Coordinates of C-alpha atoms and ligand atoms in Angstrom, one line a residue:
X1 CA -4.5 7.2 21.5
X2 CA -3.2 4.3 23.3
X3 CA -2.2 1.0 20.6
X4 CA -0.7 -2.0 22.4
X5 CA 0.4 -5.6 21.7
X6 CA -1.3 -8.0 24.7
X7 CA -1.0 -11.7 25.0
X8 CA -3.5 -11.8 27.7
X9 CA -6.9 -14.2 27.9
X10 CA -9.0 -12.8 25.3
X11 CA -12.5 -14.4 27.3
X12 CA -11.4 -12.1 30.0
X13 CA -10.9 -8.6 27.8
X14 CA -13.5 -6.2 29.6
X15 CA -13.5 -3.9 26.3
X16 CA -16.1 -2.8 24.3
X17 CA -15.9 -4.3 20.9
X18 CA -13.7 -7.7 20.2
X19 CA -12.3 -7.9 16.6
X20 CA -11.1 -11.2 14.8
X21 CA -10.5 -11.1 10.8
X22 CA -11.9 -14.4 9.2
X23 CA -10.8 -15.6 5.7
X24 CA -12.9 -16.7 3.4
X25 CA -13.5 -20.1 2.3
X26 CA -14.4 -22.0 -0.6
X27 CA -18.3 -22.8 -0.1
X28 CA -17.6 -23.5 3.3
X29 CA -17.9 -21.5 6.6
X30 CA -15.0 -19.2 7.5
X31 CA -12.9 -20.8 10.1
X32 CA -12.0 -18.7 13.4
X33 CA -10.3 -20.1 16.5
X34 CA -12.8 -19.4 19.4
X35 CA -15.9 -21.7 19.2
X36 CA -18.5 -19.3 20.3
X37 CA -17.7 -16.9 17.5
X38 CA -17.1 -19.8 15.1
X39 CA -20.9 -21.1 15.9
X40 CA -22.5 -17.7 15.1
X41 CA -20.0 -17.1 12.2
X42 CA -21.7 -20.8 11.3
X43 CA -25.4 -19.6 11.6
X44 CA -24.4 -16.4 9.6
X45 CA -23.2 -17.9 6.8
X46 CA -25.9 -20.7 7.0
X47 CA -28.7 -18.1 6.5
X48 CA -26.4 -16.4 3.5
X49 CA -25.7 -13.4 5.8
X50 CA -21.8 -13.4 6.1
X51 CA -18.9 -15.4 3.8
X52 CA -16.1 -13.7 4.8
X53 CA -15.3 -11.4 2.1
X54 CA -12.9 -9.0 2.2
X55 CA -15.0 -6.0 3.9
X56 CA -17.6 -8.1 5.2
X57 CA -18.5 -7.8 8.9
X58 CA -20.6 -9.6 11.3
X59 CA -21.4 -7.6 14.4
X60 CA -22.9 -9.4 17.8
X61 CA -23.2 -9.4 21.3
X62 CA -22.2 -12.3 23.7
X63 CA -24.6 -14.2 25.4
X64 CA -23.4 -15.4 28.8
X65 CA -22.9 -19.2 27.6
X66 CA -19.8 -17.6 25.0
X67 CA -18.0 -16.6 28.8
X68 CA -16.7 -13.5 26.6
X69 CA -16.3 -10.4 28.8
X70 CA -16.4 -8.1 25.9
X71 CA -19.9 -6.3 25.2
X72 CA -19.4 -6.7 21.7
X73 CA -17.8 -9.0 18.6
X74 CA -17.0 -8.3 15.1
X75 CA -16.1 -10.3 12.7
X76 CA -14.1 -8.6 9.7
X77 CA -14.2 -10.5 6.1
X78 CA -10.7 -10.6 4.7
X79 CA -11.3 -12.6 1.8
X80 CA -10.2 -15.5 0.1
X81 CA -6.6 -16.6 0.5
X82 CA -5.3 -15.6 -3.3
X83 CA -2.6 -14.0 -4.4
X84 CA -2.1 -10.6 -6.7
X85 CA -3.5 -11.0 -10.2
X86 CA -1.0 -9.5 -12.7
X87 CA -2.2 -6.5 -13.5
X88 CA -0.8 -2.7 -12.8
X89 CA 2.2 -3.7 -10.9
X90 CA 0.6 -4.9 -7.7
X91 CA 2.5 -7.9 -5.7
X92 CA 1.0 -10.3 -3.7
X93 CA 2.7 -8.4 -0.7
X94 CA 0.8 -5.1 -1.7
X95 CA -2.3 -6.4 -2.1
X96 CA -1.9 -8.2 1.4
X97 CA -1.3 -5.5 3.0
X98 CA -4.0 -3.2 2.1
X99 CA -6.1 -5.8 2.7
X100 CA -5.3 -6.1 6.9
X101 CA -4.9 -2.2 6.6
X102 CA -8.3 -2.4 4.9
X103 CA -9.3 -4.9 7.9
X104 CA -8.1 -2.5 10.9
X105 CA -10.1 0.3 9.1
X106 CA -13.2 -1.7 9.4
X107 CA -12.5 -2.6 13.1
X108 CA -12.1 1.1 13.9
X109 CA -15.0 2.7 12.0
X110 CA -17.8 0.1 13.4
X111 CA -16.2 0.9 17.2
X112 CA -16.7 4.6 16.1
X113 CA -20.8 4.1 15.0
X114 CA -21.1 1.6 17.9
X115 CA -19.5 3.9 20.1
X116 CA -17.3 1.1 21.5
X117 CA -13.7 2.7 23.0
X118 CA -11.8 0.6 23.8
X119 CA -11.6 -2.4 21.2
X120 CA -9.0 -5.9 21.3
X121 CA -8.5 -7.0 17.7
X122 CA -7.2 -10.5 17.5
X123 CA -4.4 -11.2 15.0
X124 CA -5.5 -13.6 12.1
X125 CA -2.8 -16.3 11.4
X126 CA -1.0 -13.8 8.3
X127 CA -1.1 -14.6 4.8
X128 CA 2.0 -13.8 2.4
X129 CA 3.1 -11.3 5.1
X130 CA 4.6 -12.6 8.2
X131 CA 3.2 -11.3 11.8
X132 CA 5.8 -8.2 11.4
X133 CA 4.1 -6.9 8.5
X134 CA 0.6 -8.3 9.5
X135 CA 0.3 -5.9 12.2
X136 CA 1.9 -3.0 10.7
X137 CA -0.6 -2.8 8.4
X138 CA -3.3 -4.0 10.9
X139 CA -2.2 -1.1 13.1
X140 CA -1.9 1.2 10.5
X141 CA -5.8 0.5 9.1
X142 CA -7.0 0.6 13.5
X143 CA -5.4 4.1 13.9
X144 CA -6.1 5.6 10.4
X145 CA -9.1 4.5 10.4
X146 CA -10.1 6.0 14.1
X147 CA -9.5 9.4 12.9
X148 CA -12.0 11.8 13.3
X149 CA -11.7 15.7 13.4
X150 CA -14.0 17.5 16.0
X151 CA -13.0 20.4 16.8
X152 CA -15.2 22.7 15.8
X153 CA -18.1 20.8 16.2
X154 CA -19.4 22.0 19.5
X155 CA -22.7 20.3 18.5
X156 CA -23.4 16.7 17.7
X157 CA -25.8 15.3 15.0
X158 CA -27.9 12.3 15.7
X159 CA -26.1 10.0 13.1
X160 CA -22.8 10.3 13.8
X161 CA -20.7 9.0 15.9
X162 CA -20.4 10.3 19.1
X163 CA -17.4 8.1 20.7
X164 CA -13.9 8.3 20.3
X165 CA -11.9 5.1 20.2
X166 CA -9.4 5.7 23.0
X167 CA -7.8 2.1 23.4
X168 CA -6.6 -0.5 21.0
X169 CA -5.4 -4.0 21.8
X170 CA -3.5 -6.2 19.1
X171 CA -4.0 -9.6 20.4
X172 CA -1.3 -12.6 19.3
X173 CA 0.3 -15.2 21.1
X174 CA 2.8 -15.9 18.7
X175 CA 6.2 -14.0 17.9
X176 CA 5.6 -11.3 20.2
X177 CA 9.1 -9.5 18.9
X178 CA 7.8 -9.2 15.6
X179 CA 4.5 -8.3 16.3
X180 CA 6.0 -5.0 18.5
X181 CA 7.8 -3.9 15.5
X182 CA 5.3 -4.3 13.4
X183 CA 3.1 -2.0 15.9
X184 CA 5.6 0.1 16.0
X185 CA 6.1 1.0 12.0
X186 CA 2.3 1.1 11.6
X187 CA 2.0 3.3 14.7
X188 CA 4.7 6.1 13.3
X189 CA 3.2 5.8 10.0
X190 CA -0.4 6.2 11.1
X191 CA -0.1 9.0 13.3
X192 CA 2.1 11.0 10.7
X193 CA -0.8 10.3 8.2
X194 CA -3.6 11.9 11.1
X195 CA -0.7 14.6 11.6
X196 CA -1.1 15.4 7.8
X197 CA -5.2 15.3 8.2
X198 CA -5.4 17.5 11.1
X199 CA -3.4 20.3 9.4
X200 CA -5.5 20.0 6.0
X201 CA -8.6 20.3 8.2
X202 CA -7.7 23.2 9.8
X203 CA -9.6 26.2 7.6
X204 CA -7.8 28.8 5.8
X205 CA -8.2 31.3 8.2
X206 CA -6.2 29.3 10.7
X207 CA -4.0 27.1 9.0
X208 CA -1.8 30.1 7.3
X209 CA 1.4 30.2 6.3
X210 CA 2.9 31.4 9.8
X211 CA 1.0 27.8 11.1
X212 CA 2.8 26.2 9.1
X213 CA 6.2 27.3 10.4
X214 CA 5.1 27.0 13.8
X215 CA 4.4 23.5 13.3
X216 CA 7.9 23.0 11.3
X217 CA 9.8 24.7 14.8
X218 CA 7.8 22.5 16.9
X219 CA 8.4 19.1 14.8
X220 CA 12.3 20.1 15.1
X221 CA 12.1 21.0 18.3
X222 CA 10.4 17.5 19.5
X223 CA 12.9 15.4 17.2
X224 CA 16.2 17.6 16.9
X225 CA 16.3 18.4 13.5
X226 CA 16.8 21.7 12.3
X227 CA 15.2 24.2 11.2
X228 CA 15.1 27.0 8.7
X229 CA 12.3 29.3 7.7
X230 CA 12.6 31.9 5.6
X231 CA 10.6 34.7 6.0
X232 CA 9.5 37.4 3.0
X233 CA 12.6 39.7 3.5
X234 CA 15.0 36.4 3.1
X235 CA 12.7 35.4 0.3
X236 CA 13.4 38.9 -1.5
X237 CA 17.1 39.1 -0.6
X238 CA 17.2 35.5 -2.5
X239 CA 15.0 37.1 -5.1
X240 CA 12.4 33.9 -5.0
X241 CA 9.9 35.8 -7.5
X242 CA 7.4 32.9 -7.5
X243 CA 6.5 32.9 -4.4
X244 CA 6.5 36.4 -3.4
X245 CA 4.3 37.0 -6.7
X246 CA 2.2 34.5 -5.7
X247 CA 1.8 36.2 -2.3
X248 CA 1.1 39.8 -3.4
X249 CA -2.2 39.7 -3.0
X250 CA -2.4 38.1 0.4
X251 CA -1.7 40.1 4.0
X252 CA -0.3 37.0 5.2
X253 CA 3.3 36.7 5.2
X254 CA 4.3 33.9 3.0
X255 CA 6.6 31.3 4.9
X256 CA 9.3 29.1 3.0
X257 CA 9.7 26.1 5.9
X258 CA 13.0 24.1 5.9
X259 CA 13.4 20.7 8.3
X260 CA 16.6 18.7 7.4
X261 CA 16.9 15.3 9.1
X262 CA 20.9 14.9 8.6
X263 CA 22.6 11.8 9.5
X264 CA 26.3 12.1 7.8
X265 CA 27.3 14.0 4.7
X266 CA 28.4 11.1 3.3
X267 CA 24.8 9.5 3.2
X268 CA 22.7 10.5 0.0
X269 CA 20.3 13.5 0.5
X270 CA 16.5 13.0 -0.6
X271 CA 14.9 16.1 -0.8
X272 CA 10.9 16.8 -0.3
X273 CA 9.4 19.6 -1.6
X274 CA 5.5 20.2 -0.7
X275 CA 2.7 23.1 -2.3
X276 CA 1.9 24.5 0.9
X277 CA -0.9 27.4 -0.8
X278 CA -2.7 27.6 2.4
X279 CA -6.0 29.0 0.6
X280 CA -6.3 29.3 -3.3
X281 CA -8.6 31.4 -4.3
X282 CA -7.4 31.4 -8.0
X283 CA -5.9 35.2 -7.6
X284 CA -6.9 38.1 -10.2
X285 CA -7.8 34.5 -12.4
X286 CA -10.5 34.1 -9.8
X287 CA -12.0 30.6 -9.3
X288 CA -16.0 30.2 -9.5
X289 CA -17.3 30.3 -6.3
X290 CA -19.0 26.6 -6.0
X291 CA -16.0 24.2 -4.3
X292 CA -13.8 26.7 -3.9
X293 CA -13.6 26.2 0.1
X294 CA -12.0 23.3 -0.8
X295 CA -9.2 25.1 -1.9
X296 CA -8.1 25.2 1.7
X297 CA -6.9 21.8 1.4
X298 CA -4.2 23.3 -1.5
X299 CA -2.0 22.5 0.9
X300 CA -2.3 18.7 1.5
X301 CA 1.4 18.3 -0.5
X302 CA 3.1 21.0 2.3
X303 CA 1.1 19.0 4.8
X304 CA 2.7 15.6 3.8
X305 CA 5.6 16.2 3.8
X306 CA 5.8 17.6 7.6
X307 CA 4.1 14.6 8.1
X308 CA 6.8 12.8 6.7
X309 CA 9.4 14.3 8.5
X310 CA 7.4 13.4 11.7
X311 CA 7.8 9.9 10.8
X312 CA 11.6 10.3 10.1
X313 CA 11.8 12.0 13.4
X314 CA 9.9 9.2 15.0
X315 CA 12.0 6.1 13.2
X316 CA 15.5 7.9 13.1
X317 CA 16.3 6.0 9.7
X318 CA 19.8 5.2 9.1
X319 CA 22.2 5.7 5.7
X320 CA 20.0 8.6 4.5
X321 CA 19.6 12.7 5.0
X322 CA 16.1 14.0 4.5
X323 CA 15.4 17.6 4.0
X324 CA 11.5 18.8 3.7
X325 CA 10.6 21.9 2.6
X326 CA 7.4 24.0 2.5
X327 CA 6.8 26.9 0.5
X328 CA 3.4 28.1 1.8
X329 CA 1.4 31.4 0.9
X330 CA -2.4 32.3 0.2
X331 CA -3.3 33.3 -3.4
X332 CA -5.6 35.9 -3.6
X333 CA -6.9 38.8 -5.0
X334 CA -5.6 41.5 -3.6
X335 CA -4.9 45.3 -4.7
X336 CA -1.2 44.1 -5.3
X337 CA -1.8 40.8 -6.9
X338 CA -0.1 39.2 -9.9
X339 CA -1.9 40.0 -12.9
X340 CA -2.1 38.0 -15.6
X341 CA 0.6 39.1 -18.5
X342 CA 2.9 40.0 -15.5
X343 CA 6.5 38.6 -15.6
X344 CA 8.6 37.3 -12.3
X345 CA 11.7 35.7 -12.0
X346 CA 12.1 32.8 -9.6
X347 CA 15.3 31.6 -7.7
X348 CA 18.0 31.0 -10.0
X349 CA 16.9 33.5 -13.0
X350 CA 14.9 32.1 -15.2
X351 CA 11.6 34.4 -16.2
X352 CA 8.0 33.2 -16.1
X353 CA 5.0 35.1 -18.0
X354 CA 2.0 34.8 -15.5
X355 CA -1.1 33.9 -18.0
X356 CA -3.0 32.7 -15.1
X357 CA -2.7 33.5 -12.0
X358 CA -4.6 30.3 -10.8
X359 CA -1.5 28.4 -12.4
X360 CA -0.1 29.5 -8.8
X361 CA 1.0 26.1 -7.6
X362 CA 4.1 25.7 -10.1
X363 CA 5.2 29.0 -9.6
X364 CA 6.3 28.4 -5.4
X365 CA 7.5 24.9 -6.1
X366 CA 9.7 26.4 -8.6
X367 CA 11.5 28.8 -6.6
X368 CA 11.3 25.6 -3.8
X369 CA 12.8 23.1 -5.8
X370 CA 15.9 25.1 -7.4
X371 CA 16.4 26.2 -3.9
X372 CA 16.5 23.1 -2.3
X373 CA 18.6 21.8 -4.8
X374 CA 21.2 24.6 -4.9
X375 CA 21.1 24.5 -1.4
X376 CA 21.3 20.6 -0.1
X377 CA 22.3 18.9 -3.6
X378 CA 19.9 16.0 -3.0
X379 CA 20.8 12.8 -4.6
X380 CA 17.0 12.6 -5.2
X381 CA 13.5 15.1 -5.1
X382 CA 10.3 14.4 -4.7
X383 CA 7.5 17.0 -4.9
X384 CA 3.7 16.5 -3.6
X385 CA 0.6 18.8 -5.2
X386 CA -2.7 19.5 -5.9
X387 CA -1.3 20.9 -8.7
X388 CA -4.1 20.7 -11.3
X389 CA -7.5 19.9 -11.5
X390 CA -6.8 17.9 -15.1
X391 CA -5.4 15.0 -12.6
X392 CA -8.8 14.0 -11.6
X393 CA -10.0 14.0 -14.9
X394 CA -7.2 11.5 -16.7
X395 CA -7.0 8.9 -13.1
X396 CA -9.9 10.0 -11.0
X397 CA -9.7 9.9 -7.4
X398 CA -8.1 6.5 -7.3
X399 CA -4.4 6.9 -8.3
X400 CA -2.1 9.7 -7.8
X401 CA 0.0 11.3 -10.9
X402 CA 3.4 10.9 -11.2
X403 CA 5.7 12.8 -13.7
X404 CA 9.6 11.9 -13.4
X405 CA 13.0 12.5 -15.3
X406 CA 14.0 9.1 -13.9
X407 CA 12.8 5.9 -14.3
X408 CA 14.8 4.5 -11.6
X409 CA 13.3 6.8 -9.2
X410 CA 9.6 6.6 -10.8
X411 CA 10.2 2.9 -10.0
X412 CA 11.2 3.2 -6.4
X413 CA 8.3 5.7 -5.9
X414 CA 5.4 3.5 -7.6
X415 CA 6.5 0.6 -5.8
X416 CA 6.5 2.6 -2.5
X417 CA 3.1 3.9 -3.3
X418 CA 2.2 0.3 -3.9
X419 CA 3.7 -0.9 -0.8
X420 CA 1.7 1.9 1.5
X421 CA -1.5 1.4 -0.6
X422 CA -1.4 5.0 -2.3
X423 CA -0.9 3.6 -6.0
X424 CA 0.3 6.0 -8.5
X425 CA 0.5 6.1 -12.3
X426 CA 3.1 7.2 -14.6
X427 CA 2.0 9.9 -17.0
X428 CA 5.0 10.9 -19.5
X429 CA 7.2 14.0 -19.8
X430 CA 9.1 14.8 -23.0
X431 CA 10.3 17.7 -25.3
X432 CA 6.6 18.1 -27.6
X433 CA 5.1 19.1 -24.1
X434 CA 7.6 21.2 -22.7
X435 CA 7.3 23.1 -25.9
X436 CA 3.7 23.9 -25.2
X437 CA 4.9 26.4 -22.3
X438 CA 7.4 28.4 -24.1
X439 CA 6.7 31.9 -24.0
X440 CA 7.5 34.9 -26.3
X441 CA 8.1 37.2 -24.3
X442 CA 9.9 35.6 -21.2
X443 CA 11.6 32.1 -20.9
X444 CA 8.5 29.9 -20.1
X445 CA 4.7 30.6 -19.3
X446 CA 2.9 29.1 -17.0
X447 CA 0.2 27.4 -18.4
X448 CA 0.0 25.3 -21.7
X449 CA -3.1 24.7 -23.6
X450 CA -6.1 22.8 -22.3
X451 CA -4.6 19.5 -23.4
X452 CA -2.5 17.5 -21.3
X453 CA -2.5 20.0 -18.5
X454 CA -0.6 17.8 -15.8
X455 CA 1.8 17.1 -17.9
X456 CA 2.8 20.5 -18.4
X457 CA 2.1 21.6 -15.1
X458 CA 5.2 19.1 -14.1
X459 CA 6.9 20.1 -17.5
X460 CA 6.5 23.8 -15.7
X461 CA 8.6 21.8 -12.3
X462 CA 11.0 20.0 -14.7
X463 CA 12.6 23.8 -15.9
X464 CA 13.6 23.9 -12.2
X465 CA 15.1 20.4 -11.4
X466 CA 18.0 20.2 -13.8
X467 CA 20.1 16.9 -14.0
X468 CA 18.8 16.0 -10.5
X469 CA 16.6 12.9 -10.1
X470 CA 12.9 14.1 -9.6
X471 CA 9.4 13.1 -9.3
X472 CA 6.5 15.0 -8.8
X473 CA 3.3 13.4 -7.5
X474 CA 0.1 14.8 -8.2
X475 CA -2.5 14.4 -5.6
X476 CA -5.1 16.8 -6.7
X477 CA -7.7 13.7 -6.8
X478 CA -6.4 11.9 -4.3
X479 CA -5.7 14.5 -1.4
X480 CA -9.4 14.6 -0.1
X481 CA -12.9 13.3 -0.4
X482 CA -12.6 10.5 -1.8
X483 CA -14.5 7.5 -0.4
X484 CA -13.9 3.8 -0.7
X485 CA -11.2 3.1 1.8
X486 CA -12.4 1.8 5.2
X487 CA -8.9 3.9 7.1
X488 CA -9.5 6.7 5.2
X489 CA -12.6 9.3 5.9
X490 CA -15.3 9.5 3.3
X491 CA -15.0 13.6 3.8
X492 CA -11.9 15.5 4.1
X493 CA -8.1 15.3 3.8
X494 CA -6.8 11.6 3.1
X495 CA -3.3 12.0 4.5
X496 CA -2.3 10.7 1.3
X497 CA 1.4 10.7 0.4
X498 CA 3.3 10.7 4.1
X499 CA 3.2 7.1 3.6
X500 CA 4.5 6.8 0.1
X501 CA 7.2 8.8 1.5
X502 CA 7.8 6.7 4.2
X503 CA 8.3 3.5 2.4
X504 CA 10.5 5.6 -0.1
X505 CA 12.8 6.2 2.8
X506 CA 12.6 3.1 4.8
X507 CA 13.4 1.0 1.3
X508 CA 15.9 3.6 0.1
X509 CA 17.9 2.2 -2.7
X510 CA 21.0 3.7 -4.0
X511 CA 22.3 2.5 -7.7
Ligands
LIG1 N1 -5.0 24.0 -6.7 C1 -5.4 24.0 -8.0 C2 -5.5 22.6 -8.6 C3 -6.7 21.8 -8.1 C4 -7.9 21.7 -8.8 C5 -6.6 21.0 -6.9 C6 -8.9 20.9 -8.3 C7 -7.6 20.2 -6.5 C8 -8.8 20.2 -7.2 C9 -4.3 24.7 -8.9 O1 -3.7 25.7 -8.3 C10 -5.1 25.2 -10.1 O2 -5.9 26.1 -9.9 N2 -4.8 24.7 -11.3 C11 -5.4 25.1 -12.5 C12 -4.3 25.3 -13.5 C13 -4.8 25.9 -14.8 C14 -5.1 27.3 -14.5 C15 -3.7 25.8 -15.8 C16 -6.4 24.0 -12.9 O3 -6.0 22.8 -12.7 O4 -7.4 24.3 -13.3
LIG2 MN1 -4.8 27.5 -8.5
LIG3 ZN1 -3.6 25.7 -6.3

């Protein structure tokens, strides 16, 4: 999709839908700098119909007196000029900039039901941010929010939308430089978000773990970074038990996918590490039937993080290496599946009974993350997974989990989660859980007791990380099907966590 800055006469924009974002007012009408949509904006707010909220819109359609060329104008609600509340670590930047991101994602979904294609949004005079950041954020909410997946669909349903957006225009006469970059950022972060969403929609049966490698070739083959996968025989020469258990009872090979991003050895190495279970079916511990196709989108962490490493590829960042890695298999229950009471070892040594072979998740990231560490001695990790379903139950669909054995890190990542409008929350590690997975016959189990079961899911991922900075995110709530974000589908995968990952890396901080 094409996304462009223009400084051109809006009047004369022969598009199909015209966007300008209004603020709202105190009791009075919202102000907006072209007369003709200022007078309807006026009778709409007269009859109690529009105030300017913040994901309010006013659609219409130019009469020939407003001498607008477009066939359609909306007018999106951004709210009243205020500034964060204190509350859950939010800045007045963050909340800013989910609220144009919010704005663009309003634009694009009513050009998708109004089948408009190519749309102009005009840039509203920023608030807190300047124009830079303005349309970043604007451009990130347009192109996240224009998203649709369609492939499959050889047949279209009356109520939904049958147009694709295939033009954007970000209108703004003012700092022109700025507004470019800003188009730029939200453009790389966008499309590795979509990125991540077209692989999590991509079913089970076609998204395996050999996909996933051919996707990891073709990323570092299109931005020259390298490349590594290990295949089954390299994963049993490096005796990675976790992951070849875990993929006993599938037929397709399992696939461990390395990208590394590598600027100078002397620049700090962050390390990503993504659950890339392609279809969990819960193994011999086999899940109830009812959801379990949306097990297909166990692999949203794996997905991320190539996404990520798009972005990297696409913004080149300097001072940092970045290495991504995938371990990716199906879990099912086949004739040589891991039983429950069976015992694996996973890269490194250490011995894990199997109670339940659903607990499948921990077990690849295990032999992933002592890998990766071994191997790249990252300054930093962070993992992504829909690691357990207990997530959704403690924070719902609205934050993500975080676990970490570093509070310096745990900081950077909640603020960059903040920053990208993916908000996390802390949950705590410690000694009294980790003693919930010790096993008697072996050197951990891996799965507690019912009670606090993320946190000893990531106490699991902590027996593997050692001294090394890590946090592991969660996303079993937040990965897909959740609703009440304009950019982000109310169906399906959300993207979420390439852009956390992003602003981890572009605001890298080293102690
Ligand atoms: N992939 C699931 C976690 C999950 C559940 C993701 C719901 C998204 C929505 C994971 O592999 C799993 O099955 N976890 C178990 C762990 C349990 C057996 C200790 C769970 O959460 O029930
Ligand atoms: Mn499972
Ligand atoms: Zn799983």
């Amino acid at each position: 999709m094409l996304i462009k800055h223009t400084s051109r006469d809006i009047e004369k924009h022969k598009g199909d839908m015209l966007v300008y974002c209004v603020y709202q007012q105190d009791k009075k009408v919202p102000v907006c700098d072209n007369k003709y949509v200022q007078d309807t904006v006026r009778l709409a707010f007269k009859a109690g119909d529009f105030v300017g909220k913040e994901g309010e819109t006013l659609l219409f359609y130019p009469t020939a007196k407003a001498k607008i060329q477009a066939k359609r104008i909306l007018v999106v609600g951004l709210g009243k000029k205020e500034e964060a509340k204190k509350e859950n670590g939010m800045t007045s930047a963050d909340l800013w900039r989910e609220n144009y991101r919010k704005a663009g994602g309003r634009g694009s979904t009513t050009a998708l039901r109004t089948k408009a294609a190519k749309i102009m949004t005009v840039m509203p005079e920023p608030f807190i941010l300047d124009f830079r950041e303005t349309a970043e954020c604007l451009t990130e909410g347009l192109l996240l929010g224009a998203y649709q997946f369609r492939k499959y669909k050889k047949t279209v349903e009356e109520d939904e939308p049958q147009s694709r957006i295939n033009e954007i225009q970000l209108y703004s006469l003012k700092e022109k430089g700025a507004v470019n970059n800003g188009l730029s950022a939200g453009k790389a972060a966008a499309m590795a978000g979509t990125a991540a969403r077209d692989m999590a929609n991509e079913p089970g049966n076609v998204w395996t773990p050999t996909r996933f490698a051919e996707h990891g070739r073709k990323l570092a083959k299109t931005y020259s970074l390298s490349c590594k996968i290990l295949s089954k025989s390299d994963m049993k020469r490096l005796k990675m038990g976790g992951i070849l258990g875990v993929n006993s009872g599938s037929d397709q090979p399992p696939k461990m996918v390395i990208l590394e991003y590598k600027t100078s050895a002397r620049n700090p190495t962050l390390l990503m590490v993504g659950k890339g279970l392609t279809f969990d079916s819960g193994g011999i511990s086999l899940k109830p039937p009812k959801g379990m196709d949306e097990m297909k989108f166990d692999m949203c962490g794996g997905a991320a993080v190539l996404g990520a490493m798009q972005a990297v590829g696409e913004e080149q960042p300097k001072g940092i290496n970045v290495v991504g890695i995938v371990p990716a298999t199906e879990n099912l229950p086949g004739p040589s599946a891991l039983k429950p009471g069976d015992i694996i070892t996973i890269y490194g040594g250490k011995t894990v009974e199997v109670l339940n072979t659903d607990a499948e998740g921990r077990l690849i990231l295990a032999d992933a993350l002592a890998y990766g560490i071994k191997q790249y001695k990252p300054k930093a990790v962070v993992d992504l997974a829909t690691l357990t379903g207990a997530v959704v139950i403690g924070l719902g669909h609205h934050r993500t989990g975080l676990l970490s054995n570093d509070d310096d890190l745990a900081q950077q990542v909640t603020e960059a989660g903040n920053r990208s409008g993916e908000p996390v929350w802390r949950l705590p590690l410690g000694p009294e859980y980790s003693k919930q997975i010790k096993s008697k016959v072996a050197d951990i189990k891996n799965i507690g007791s019912r009670a606090a079961g993320t946190i000893t899911a990531a106490a699991f991922l902590q027996e593997f990380v050692g001294d090394t900075a890590w946090a592991h995110l969660d996303i079993a709530g937040t990965a897909y099907n959740f609703t009440e974000k304009s950019y982000i589908p109310n169906k399906g995968p959300s993207g979420i966590g390439v852009r956390t990952l992003l602003e981890l890396i572009r605001n890298w901080k080293q102690e």
